[in-house]
Short mmCIF file of C-alpha atoms and ligand atoms in Angstrom, two decimals:
data_model
loop_
_atom_site.label_atom_id
_atom_site.label_comp_id
_atom_site.label_asym_id
_atom_site.label_seq_id
_atom_site.Cartn_x
_atom_site.Cartn_y
_atom_site.Cartn_z
CA MET A 18 132.95 27.75 -89.00
CA CYS A 19 131.39 27.54 -92.40
CA SER A 20 127.67 27.94 -92.81
CA VAL A 21 124.97 26.36 -95.21
CA THR A 22 121.62 27.92 -95.89
CA SER A 23 119.10 25.50 -97.35
CA ARG A 24 115.19 24.96 -97.52
CA THR A 25 112.66 22.30 -97.37
CA GLN A 26 108.84 22.07 -96.96
CA VAL A 27 108.72 20.61 -93.41
CA ALA A 28 111.54 20.65 -91.00
CA ILE A 29 111.20 17.53 -88.46
CA VAL A 30 112.93 17.77 -84.98
CA GLY A 31 113.69 14.40 -83.37
CA ALA A 32 114.07 11.02 -85.15
CA GLY A 33 111.76 9.06 -82.45
CA PRO A 34 108.53 7.40 -83.65
CA ALA A 35 106.82 10.77 -84.11
CA GLY A 36 109.37 12.36 -86.29
CA LEU A 37 110.17 9.40 -88.37
CA MET A 38 106.75 8.43 -89.20
CA LEU A 39 105.79 12.16 -89.79
CA GLY A 40 108.60 11.87 -92.35
CA HIS A 41 107.31 8.92 -94.02
CA LEU A 42 103.79 9.94 -94.21
CA LEU A 43 104.71 13.36 -95.58
CA HIS A 44 106.89 11.48 -98.01
CA ARG A 45 103.83 9.40 -99.14
CA HIS A 46 101.81 12.60 -99.64
CA GLY A 47 104.53 14.08 -101.85
CA VAL A 48 105.78 16.50 -99.43
CA ASP A 49 109.66 17.05 -98.85
CA SER A 50 111.01 17.11 -95.25
CA VAL A 51 114.51 17.14 -93.37
CA ILE A 52 114.63 15.12 -90.14
CA ILE A 53 117.17 16.51 -87.49
CA GLU A 54 117.96 14.27 -84.51
CA ASN A 55 120.68 15.27 -81.84
CA ARG A 56 121.69 11.59 -80.76
CA SER A 57 123.54 8.87 -82.85
CA GLU A 58 121.76 6.53 -84.57
CA PRO A 59 122.84 3.45 -82.59
CA HIS A 60 121.61 5.37 -79.36
CA VAL A 61 118.26 6.06 -81.21
CA ILE A 62 117.91 2.56 -82.03
CA GLU A 63 119.03 0.80 -78.95
CA ARG A 64 116.87 2.85 -76.27
CA VAL A 65 114.44 0.21 -74.56
CA ARG A 66 111.03 1.68 -74.15
CA ALA A 67 107.85 0.83 -75.40
CA GLY A 68 106.43 -2.69 -76.84
CA VAL A 69 102.70 -2.60 -77.25
CA LEU A 70 101.35 -1.44 -80.52
CA GLU A 71 97.57 -0.56 -80.87
CA GLN A 72 95.78 -1.70 -83.73
CA GLY A 73 95.72 1.74 -85.16
CA THR A 74 99.54 1.69 -85.50
CA VAL A 75 99.75 -1.66 -86.65
CA ASP A 76 97.38 -0.65 -89.51
CA LEU A 77 99.11 2.56 -90.20
CA MET A 78 102.48 0.70 -90.53
CA ARG A 79 100.93 -1.88 -92.65
CA GLU A 80 99.25 0.61 -94.89
CA THR A 81 102.39 2.75 -95.57
CA GLY A 82 104.58 -0.13 -96.39
CA THR A 83 106.59 -0.25 -92.99
CA GLY A 84 104.79 -3.15 -91.65
CA ASP A 85 106.47 -6.14 -93.35
CA ARG A 86 108.68 -7.22 -90.54
CA LEU A 87 106.00 -6.37 -88.04
CA GLU A 88 103.78 -8.84 -89.84
CA ARG A 89 106.33 -11.46 -89.67
CA GLU A 90 107.89 -10.98 -86.31
CA GLY A 91 105.12 -9.20 -84.33
CA LEU A 92 103.21 -11.11 -81.71
CA ARG A 93 99.30 -10.66 -81.89
CA HIS A 94 97.70 -10.52 -78.71
CA ASP A 95 93.68 -10.92 -78.41
CA GLY A 96 93.67 -10.55 -74.76
CA PHE A 97 95.57 -9.97 -71.46
CA TYR A 98 95.39 -10.82 -67.94
CA ILE A 99 95.00 -8.90 -64.64
CA ALA A 100 95.82 -10.76 -61.62
CA PHE A 101 94.80 -9.93 -57.97
CA ASN A 102 94.16 -11.97 -54.97
CA GLY A 103 96.55 -14.67 -56.31
CA SER A 104 94.36 -15.23 -59.83
CA ARG A 105 94.67 -14.36 -63.24
CA HIS A 106 91.66 -13.15 -64.95
CA ARG A 107 91.54 -12.54 -68.63
CA ILE A 108 90.15 -9.67 -70.70
CA ASP A 109 89.21 -11.05 -74.10
CA MET A 110 89.97 -7.84 -75.97
CA ALA A 111 89.15 -9.29 -79.69
CA ALA A 112 85.96 -10.82 -78.37
CA LEU A 113 84.76 -7.55 -76.66
CA THR A 114 85.98 -5.06 -79.27
CA GLY A 115 84.86 -6.81 -82.51
CA GLY A 116 88.32 -8.25 -83.10
CA ARG A 117 90.74 -5.46 -82.33
CA ALA A 118 93.96 -6.60 -80.82
CA ILE A 119 97.31 -5.31 -79.75
CA THR A 120 100.79 -6.37 -81.10
CA ILE A 121 104.07 -6.96 -79.19
CA TYR A 122 106.62 -5.32 -81.33
CA GLY A 123 109.45 -3.30 -79.53
CA GLN A 124 109.83 0.25 -80.26
CA ASN A 125 113.52 -0.49 -81.26
CA GLU A 126 112.30 -2.61 -84.14
CA VAL A 127 109.51 0.17 -85.09
CA ILE A 128 112.36 2.53 -85.00
CA LYS A 129 114.87 0.21 -87.47
CA ASP A 130 111.96 -0.23 -89.94
CA LEU A 131 111.11 3.50 -89.92
CA ILE A 132 114.87 4.43 -90.55
CA ASP A 133 115.04 1.95 -93.28
CA ALA A 134 111.86 3.20 -94.94
CA ARG A 135 113.54 6.83 -94.73
CA ARG A 136 116.74 5.80 -96.07
CA ALA A 137 114.57 4.23 -99.21
CA THR A 138 113.20 7.55 -100.01
CA GLY A 139 116.65 9.12 -100.04
CA ARG A 140 115.33 12.15 -97.98
CA PRO A 141 117.71 13.62 -95.27
CA LEU A 142 117.84 12.09 -91.83
CA ILE A 143 120.44 13.74 -89.84
CA PHE A 144 121.82 12.23 -86.67
CA GLU A 145 124.19 13.94 -84.19
CA ALA A 146 123.07 17.33 -84.65
CA ALA A 147 124.41 19.82 -82.13
CA ASP A 148 122.87 23.15 -80.96
CA VAL A 149 119.35 22.49 -82.46
CA SER A 150 117.15 25.76 -82.14
CA VAL A 151 114.01 26.69 -83.66
CA GLY A 152 113.10 30.43 -84.76
CA ASP A 153 110.75 32.56 -86.60
CA LEU A 154 107.88 30.56 -85.61
CA GLN A 155 105.17 33.22 -86.13
CA SER A 156 106.40 33.88 -89.71
CA ALA A 157 105.44 32.09 -92.88
CA GLN A 158 109.24 30.91 -93.02
CA PRO A 159 110.49 29.51 -89.66
CA VAL A 160 113.92 28.31 -89.20
CA VAL A 161 115.76 25.41 -87.75
CA ARG A 162 119.41 26.10 -86.90
CA PHE A 163 121.70 23.24 -85.92
CA THR A 164 125.42 22.19 -86.30
CA ALA A 165 126.30 18.75 -88.09
CA ASP A 166 129.94 17.64 -88.80
CA GLY A 167 131.37 20.90 -88.03
CA VAL A 168 128.96 22.95 -90.31
CA ALA A 169 126.37 25.37 -89.16
CA HIS A 170 122.86 25.03 -90.86
CA GLU A 171 120.19 27.31 -91.32
CA LEU A 172 117.13 25.35 -92.56
CA THR A 173 114.28 27.55 -93.63
CA CYS A 174 110.72 25.80 -94.09
CA ASP A 175 107.04 26.06 -94.26
CA PHE A 176 106.35 24.01 -91.07
CA ILE A 177 108.46 22.66 -88.27
CA GLY A 178 107.40 19.24 -86.67
CA GLY A 179 108.12 19.40 -83.05
CA CYS A 180 108.78 15.70 -82.48
CA ASP A 181 111.78 16.04 -80.01
CA GLY A 182 110.09 14.23 -77.12
CA PHE A 183 109.67 15.60 -73.40
CA HIS A 184 113.11 17.04 -73.12
CA GLY A 185 113.57 18.43 -76.57
CA VAL A 186 114.06 22.17 -77.61
CA CYS A 187 110.72 22.79 -79.47
CA ARG A 188 108.06 23.02 -76.63
CA PRO A 189 110.29 25.33 -74.65
CA SER A 190 110.74 27.68 -77.56
CA ILE A 191 107.23 28.72 -77.19
CA PRO A 192 106.55 31.64 -74.83
CA SER A 193 105.08 30.46 -71.64
CA THR A 194 102.12 32.92 -71.91
CA ALA A 195 101.21 31.11 -75.31
CA MET A 196 101.02 27.78 -73.42
CA ARG A 197 99.34 26.13 -70.62
CA ILE A 198 100.85 23.20 -68.96
CA PHE A 199 98.83 20.61 -67.09
CA GLU A 200 101.04 18.36 -64.85
CA ARG A 201 101.26 15.79 -62.29
CA VAL A 202 104.37 13.99 -60.96
CA HIS A 203 103.65 10.68 -59.29
CA PRO A 204 105.41 9.35 -56.08
CA PHE A 205 106.55 6.25 -57.81
CA GLY A 206 108.43 4.76 -60.63
CA TRP A 207 108.85 1.23 -62.56
CA LEU A 208 111.88 -0.63 -62.26
CA GLY A 209 112.18 -2.42 -65.59
CA ILE A 210 114.00 -5.52 -66.90
CA LEU A 211 114.78 -7.32 -70.22
CA ALA A 212 115.41 -10.98 -69.49
CA ASP A 213 116.87 -13.58 -71.83
CA ALA A 214 113.89 -15.99 -71.04
CA PRO A 215 111.03 -17.32 -72.98
CA PRO A 216 107.80 -15.92 -71.69
CA SER A 217 105.96 -18.03 -69.50
CA SER A 218 102.56 -16.72 -70.66
CA THR A 219 101.54 -16.12 -74.01
CA GLU A 220 99.74 -12.57 -72.98
CA LEU A 221 100.58 -9.93 -70.61
CA VAL A 222 99.72 -10.05 -67.02
CA TYR A 223 99.15 -6.66 -65.04
CA CYS A 224 99.21 -7.53 -61.20
CA LEU A 225 97.80 -5.88 -58.39
CA HIS A 226 99.83 -6.77 -55.22
CA GLU A 227 100.22 -5.55 -51.54
CA ARG A 228 103.82 -5.26 -52.18
CA GLY A 229 103.27 -3.05 -55.01
CA PHE A 230 102.18 -3.29 -58.83
CA ALA A 231 103.94 -5.69 -61.23
CA LEU A 232 103.65 -6.27 -65.10
CA PHE A 233 104.87 -9.28 -66.95
CA SER A 234 105.09 -8.45 -70.73
CA MET A 235 107.65 -9.67 -73.47
CA ARG A 236 109.38 -8.55 -76.37
CA SER A 237 109.61 -11.95 -78.46
CA THR A 238 109.27 -15.66 -77.90
CA SER A 239 112.71 -15.80 -76.28
CA ILE A 240 112.68 -12.25 -74.29
CA THR A 241 110.59 -11.53 -71.27
CA ARG A 242 109.98 -7.82 -70.32
CA LEU A 243 109.14 -7.12 -66.56
CA TYR A 244 108.37 -4.17 -64.30
CA LEU A 245 108.06 -3.56 -60.60
CA GLN A 246 106.51 -0.46 -58.92
CA CYS A 247 109.37 1.24 -57.14
CA THR A 248 110.01 4.65 -55.59
CA HIS A 249 110.34 7.47 -58.22
CA ASP A 250 114.16 7.76 -57.41
CA GLU A 251 114.79 4.02 -56.69
CA ASP A 252 118.47 3.45 -56.62
CA LEU A 253 119.35 0.70 -58.92
CA SER A 254 122.47 -0.42 -57.22
CA ALA A 255 120.40 -1.41 -54.31
CA TRP A 256 118.82 -4.12 -56.70
CA SER A 257 120.85 -7.33 -57.24
CA ASP A 258 119.54 -9.73 -59.86
CA GLN A 259 118.53 -12.04 -56.87
CA ARG A 260 116.50 -9.33 -55.21
CA ILE A 261 114.80 -8.34 -58.49
CA TRP A 262 113.85 -11.95 -59.32
CA SER A 263 112.57 -12.60 -55.80
CA GLU A 264 110.48 -9.43 -55.82
CA LEU A 265 109.02 -10.27 -59.09
CA ARG A 266 108.18 -13.84 -58.10
CA ALA A 267 106.51 -12.48 -54.71
CA ARG A 268 104.32 -10.21 -56.56
CA LEU A 269 103.52 -12.19 -59.78
CA THR A 270 103.13 -15.82 -58.62
CA THR A 271 99.56 -16.91 -58.60
CA HIS A 272 97.95 -19.72 -56.66
CA ASP A 273 97.95 -22.02 -59.76
CA GLY A 274 101.79 -21.87 -59.70
CA TRP A 275 102.14 -19.40 -62.61
CA GLN A 276 105.22 -17.21 -62.47
CA PRO A 277 107.87 -15.80 -65.05
CA HIS A 278 110.58 -17.81 -66.23
CA VAL A 279 113.85 -16.54 -64.85
CA GLY A 280 117.12 -15.76 -67.17
CA PRO A 281 120.03 -13.44 -67.46
CA ILE A 282 118.96 -9.85 -67.24
CA LEU A 283 119.88 -8.10 -70.69
CA GLN A 284 119.01 -4.49 -69.51
CA ARG A 285 117.74 -2.95 -66.54
CA GLY A 286 116.39 0.68 -65.76
CA VAL A 287 114.05 3.02 -63.44
CA THR A 288 111.39 5.10 -65.31
CA GLY A 289 109.79 7.94 -63.21
CA MET A 290 106.07 8.62 -63.74
CA ARG A 291 104.70 11.83 -65.06
CA SER A 292 101.43 12.85 -66.59
CA PHE A 293 101.85 15.85 -68.77
CA VAL A 294 99.76 17.97 -71.29
CA ALA A 295 101.00 20.98 -73.03
CA GLU A 296 98.09 23.13 -74.55
CA PRO A 297 97.69 24.09 -77.45
CA MET A 298 100.07 21.65 -79.55
CA ARG A 299 100.60 24.44 -82.13
CA TYR A 300 102.65 27.91 -81.79
CA GLY A 301 102.55 29.68 -85.19
CA ARG A 302 104.03 27.38 -88.00
CA MET A 303 105.45 24.95 -85.25
CA PHE A 304 103.08 21.81 -84.24
CA LEU A 305 104.02 19.60 -81.67
CA ALA A 306 103.59 15.79 -81.80
CA GLY A 307 104.16 12.94 -79.44
CA ASP A 308 106.08 13.10 -76.26
CA SER A 309 106.97 16.76 -76.72
CA ALA A 310 103.42 17.75 -76.06
CA HIS A 311 102.35 14.97 -73.59
CA ILE A 312 103.53 12.30 -71.36
CA VAL A 313 101.06 9.74 -70.32
CA LEU A 314 101.49 7.14 -67.38
CA PRO A 315 102.91 3.97 -68.90
CA THR A 316 100.02 1.42 -67.45
CA GLY A 317 98.04 0.72 -70.76
CA ALA A 318 101.07 1.42 -73.16
CA LYS A 319 99.56 4.43 -74.73
CA GLY A 320 102.90 6.89 -75.28
CA LEU A 321 104.13 5.53 -78.65
CA ASN A 322 100.58 5.10 -80.01
CA LEU A 323 99.45 8.45 -79.24
CA ALA A 324 102.57 10.01 -80.87
CA MET A 325 101.63 7.63 -83.97
CA ALA A 326 98.00 9.11 -83.78
CA ASP A 327 99.37 12.59 -83.61
CA VAL A 328 101.51 12.43 -86.73
CA TYR A 329 98.90 10.77 -88.78
CA ARG A 330 96.41 13.71 -88.29
CA LEU A 331 99.38 16.11 -88.78
CA ALA A 332 100.73 14.84 -91.99
CA PHE A 333 97.00 14.74 -93.60
CA ALA A 334 96.72 18.36 -92.36
CA ILE A 335 100.11 19.57 -93.86
CA ALA A 336 99.37 17.68 -97.15
CA GLU A 337 95.77 19.30 -97.31
CA PHE A 338 97.64 22.63 -97.20
CA TYR A 339 99.87 21.92 -100.14
CA ARG A 340 97.09 20.30 -102.14
CA SER A 341 94.44 22.96 -101.82
CA GLY A 342 95.96 25.94 -99.68
CA GLY A 343 93.16 24.99 -97.21
CA GLU A 344 94.25 25.52 -93.52
CA GLN A 345 91.28 24.17 -91.77
CA LEU A 346 93.01 20.93 -90.80
CA LEU A 347 95.81 22.64 -89.65
CA GLU A 348 93.63 24.81 -87.29
CA CYS A 349 91.96 21.93 -85.90
CA TYR A 350 95.09 19.77 -85.31
CA SER A 351 95.72 20.88 -81.72
CA GLU A 352 92.02 20.40 -80.68
CA ARG A 353 91.48 17.20 -82.05
CA ALA A 354 94.98 15.71 -80.94
CA LEU A 355 94.24 16.92 -77.38
CA GLN A 356 90.85 15.31 -77.51
CA ARG A 357 92.79 11.70 -78.01
CA THR A 358 95.35 12.86 -75.59
CA TRP A 359 93.15 13.76 -72.70
CA ARG A 360 91.12 10.10 -73.52
CA ALA A 361 94.58 8.39 -73.01
CA GLN A 362 95.31 10.29 -69.93
CA ARG A 363 92.10 9.36 -68.31
CA PHE A 364 92.49 5.83 -69.20
CA SER A 365 96.25 5.38 -68.19
CA PHE A 366 95.82 7.25 -65.22
CA TRP A 367 92.41 5.16 -64.16
CA MET A 368 94.59 1.75 -64.97
CA THR A 369 97.40 3.07 -62.78
CA THR A 370 95.33 4.13 -59.78
CA MET A 371 93.41 0.72 -59.87
CA LEU A 372 96.58 -1.14 -59.71
CA HIS A 373 99.42 0.81 -58.04
CA GLN A 374 99.97 1.74 -54.37
CA GLY A 375 99.64 5.54 -54.40
CA ASP A 376 100.62 8.23 -51.95
CA GLY A 377 99.44 7.34 -48.39
CA HIS A 378 98.21 4.08 -49.47
CA ASN A 379 96.80 1.92 -46.79
CA PRO A 380 94.65 -1.35 -46.34
CA PHE A 381 91.21 0.67 -47.22
CA ASP A 382 92.79 1.57 -50.68
CA TYR A 383 93.78 -2.04 -51.17
CA ARG A 384 90.28 -3.49 -50.56
CA ARG A 385 88.68 -0.49 -52.60
CA GLN A 386 90.98 -1.71 -55.53
CA ILE A 387 90.14 -5.21 -55.24
CA ALA A 388 86.40 -4.29 -55.31
CA ASP A 389 87.33 -2.43 -58.30
CA LEU A 390 88.61 -5.19 -60.05
CA GLU A 391 86.03 -7.79 -58.80
CA TYR A 392 83.27 -5.41 -60.25
CA LEU A 393 85.39 -5.07 -63.64
CA PHE A 394 85.33 -9.03 -64.13
CA SER A 395 81.65 -9.28 -63.04
CA SER A 396 80.55 -6.96 -65.60
CA ARG A 397 80.78 -7.28 -69.39
CA ALA A 398 80.04 -3.52 -69.97
CA ALA A 399 82.86 -2.76 -67.67
CA MET A 400 85.18 -5.28 -69.37
CA THR A 401 84.18 -3.92 -72.67
CA SER A 402 84.98 -0.41 -71.68
CA LEU A 403 88.47 -1.40 -70.53
CA ALA A 404 88.95 -3.45 -73.83
CA GLU A 405 87.90 -0.54 -76.05
CA SER A 406 90.27 1.86 -74.48
CA TYR A 407 93.32 -0.94 -74.33
CA ALA A 408 92.83 -1.57 -77.87
CA GLY A 409 92.82 2.04 -79.05
CA ALA A 410 90.24 3.97 -81.08
CA PRO A 411 91.12 4.01 -84.83
CA PHE A 412 93.23 6.64 -85.91
CA ASP A 413 91.64 9.74 -87.53
CA HIS A 414 92.34 12.75 -89.46
CA GLU A 415 89.08 14.54 -89.94
P1 FAD B 26 110.74 10.18 -78.33
O1 FAD B 26 110.81 8.70 -78.53
O2 FAD B 26 111.40 10.73 -76.95
O3 FAD B 26 111.60 10.76 -79.69
C1 FAD B 26 112.14 12.17 -79.44
C2 FAD B 26 113.62 12.20 -80.39
O4 FAD B 26 113.89 13.44 -80.38
C3 FAD B 26 114.32 11.54 -79.82
O5 FAD B 26 115.06 10.63 -80.72
C4 FAD B 26 115.51 12.58 -79.15
O6 FAD B 26 117.01 12.00 -79.01
C5 FAD B 26 115.23 13.52 -80.12
N1 FAD B 26 115.73 14.92 -79.38
C6 FAD B 26 115.42 15.40 -78.33
N2 FAD B 26 116.06 16.69 -78.09
C7 FAD B 26 116.34 16.98 -79.36
C8 FAD B 26 117.05 18.22 -79.92
N3 FAD B 26 117.03 19.14 -79.10
N4 FAD B 26 117.20 18.23 -81.26
C9 FAD B 26 116.89 17.17 -82.00
N5 FAD B 26 116.40 15.93 -81.57
C10 FAD B 26 116.17 16.04 -80.38
N6 FAD B 26 105.56 4.11 -73.74
C11 FAD B 26 104.55 2.91 -73.87
O7 FAD B 26 103.73 2.92 -74.63
N7 FAD B 26 105.33 1.88 -73.21
C12 FAD B 26 106.24 1.83 -72.41
O8 FAD B 26 106.74 0.77 -72.13
C13 FAD B 26 107.14 2.88 -72.43
N8 FAD B 26 108.39 2.95 -71.91
C14 FAD B 26 109.03 3.92 -71.65
C15 FAD B 26 110.26 4.13 -71.13
C16 FAD B 26 110.90 5.41 -71.02
C17 FAD B 26 112.47 5.36 -70.28
C18 FAD B 26 110.41 6.46 -71.83
C19 FAD B 26 111.34 7.73 -71.73
C20 FAD B 26 109.32 6.20 -72.50
C21 FAD B 26 108.47 5.04 -72.52
N9 FAD B 26 107.44 5.08 -73.18
C22 FAD B 26 106.72 3.83 -73.18
C23 FAD B 26 106.73 6.13 -74.01
C24 FAD B 26 107.11 6.09 -75.56
O9 FAD B 26 108.36 5.23 -75.68
C25 FAD B 26 107.02 7.45 -76.17
O10 FAD B 26 105.66 7.68 -75.87
C26 FAD B 26 107.65 7.41 -77.47
O11 FAD B 26 108.89 7.30 -77.54
C27 FAD B 26 107.07 8.76 -78.11
O12 FAD B 26 107.66 9.10 -79.22
P2 FAD B 26 108.28 10.65 -79.68
O13 FAD B 26 108.80 10.30 -80.95
O14 FAD B 26 107.18 11.41 -79.41
O15 FAD B 26 109.25 10.81 -78.71
C1 DHB B 27 104.70 -2.76 -71.65
C2 DHB B 27 104.67 -1.42 -71.26
C3 DHB B 27 103.47 -0.97 -70.81
O1 DHB B 27 103.61 0.35 -70.13
C4 DHB B 27 102.34 -1.54 -70.82
O2 DHB B 27 101.20 -1.16 -70.11
C5 DHB B 27 102.45 -2.97 -71.35
C6 DHB B 27 103.56 -3.28 -71.68
C7 DHB B 27 106.16 -3.23 -72.38
O3 DHB B 27 107.06 -2.57 -72.31
O4 DHB B 27 106.04 -4.42 -72.80
#
């Protein structure tokens, strides 16, 4: 096989939200990069994942010229509901946080916009790279090796952005003695569907129910997204369309008659629940960002936003290195990114615990959850705390 040797400033492994946004931000700082992705472009675009963008992610996309379609098509939500005991209770996020909001815009759309932005820069974005590996991480010239179109590549660089998600190669390339893993695997999962049905509420509804958690969300004014708590290894073949809808209705219908609109199911899947943090988020010249370094429970929709906050910080640190030779921001990258990560872990874990039926769940726990929620909605301080965490803190690079 013939082989090619090349060089760039930053080699980015993974073209998810973290890798694509890192490439885009570096470009805006005048820093060159190559993005290497092992899956195909349609696969990366079509994966159904997150849909809730924090204000910080929306601001970042807008400020960096990738927010035009988001501005037109995104659905701004000033609040959301939590349903329990058959009633919906609203958290007025904007009023409680001085105007911060979330925006509904599918991760698929974010990816499309970021791929378009990358193409417009003319900088390399390689899909379907095989046998991707990273090496010489402690040297000043680390390397990424991969095969593309039958050609073996050896790409040397100054830095590697490890943006290849939880199952990627970057984190496992770090010696276990140089990294500490914090992890908890949970005994349940979410069965998620996309339905061709207009949303029956203009805002999300998180629901505590004795039959298990349920979540009403959306992707647009014509597509509803719904989740049901299930077992971590739930067998999807046991779920007919009719069973899915009847379970969703049983959990979500409130005393005022509200329930989701029913429509053809366009996509379905089961997601396991994992809380995971790898510390530090750096090994030599390789920096981890996004899901390669941390996984949060999905309740509260922090995963994608955390990935964006990481790369915002990382891009600044790398740009500062090229501008002044200073490594101070690179040196505190991991510590600062981990602070935000643990805050998101805390929040997602708390929301999950308040709304799901955990291991050994019994009527005591259910009553305790009701008391938690009743307290929440009786206290402006408690609602403000929830709203602040849900809307997310502004992104920071200091
Ligand atoms: P990823 O999006 O995982 O991107 C990593 C990229 O690296 C992928 O494109 C992958 O193909 C590529 N890659 C992997 N290995 C290699 C390799 N060896 N070489 C090159 N490239 C490689 N978050 C929410 O906020 N709300 C949700 O509802 C939600 N639902 C989710 C559902 C699922 C099934 C999953 C898996 C995640 C979900 N998340 C959700 C989390 C959110 O989607 C992630 O936090 C977000 O995608 C993180 O972005 P990332 O770029 O760090 O990682
Ligand atoms: C969605 C996912 C979440 O994890 C969440 O907390 C809210 C909404 C969604 O996919 O729409």
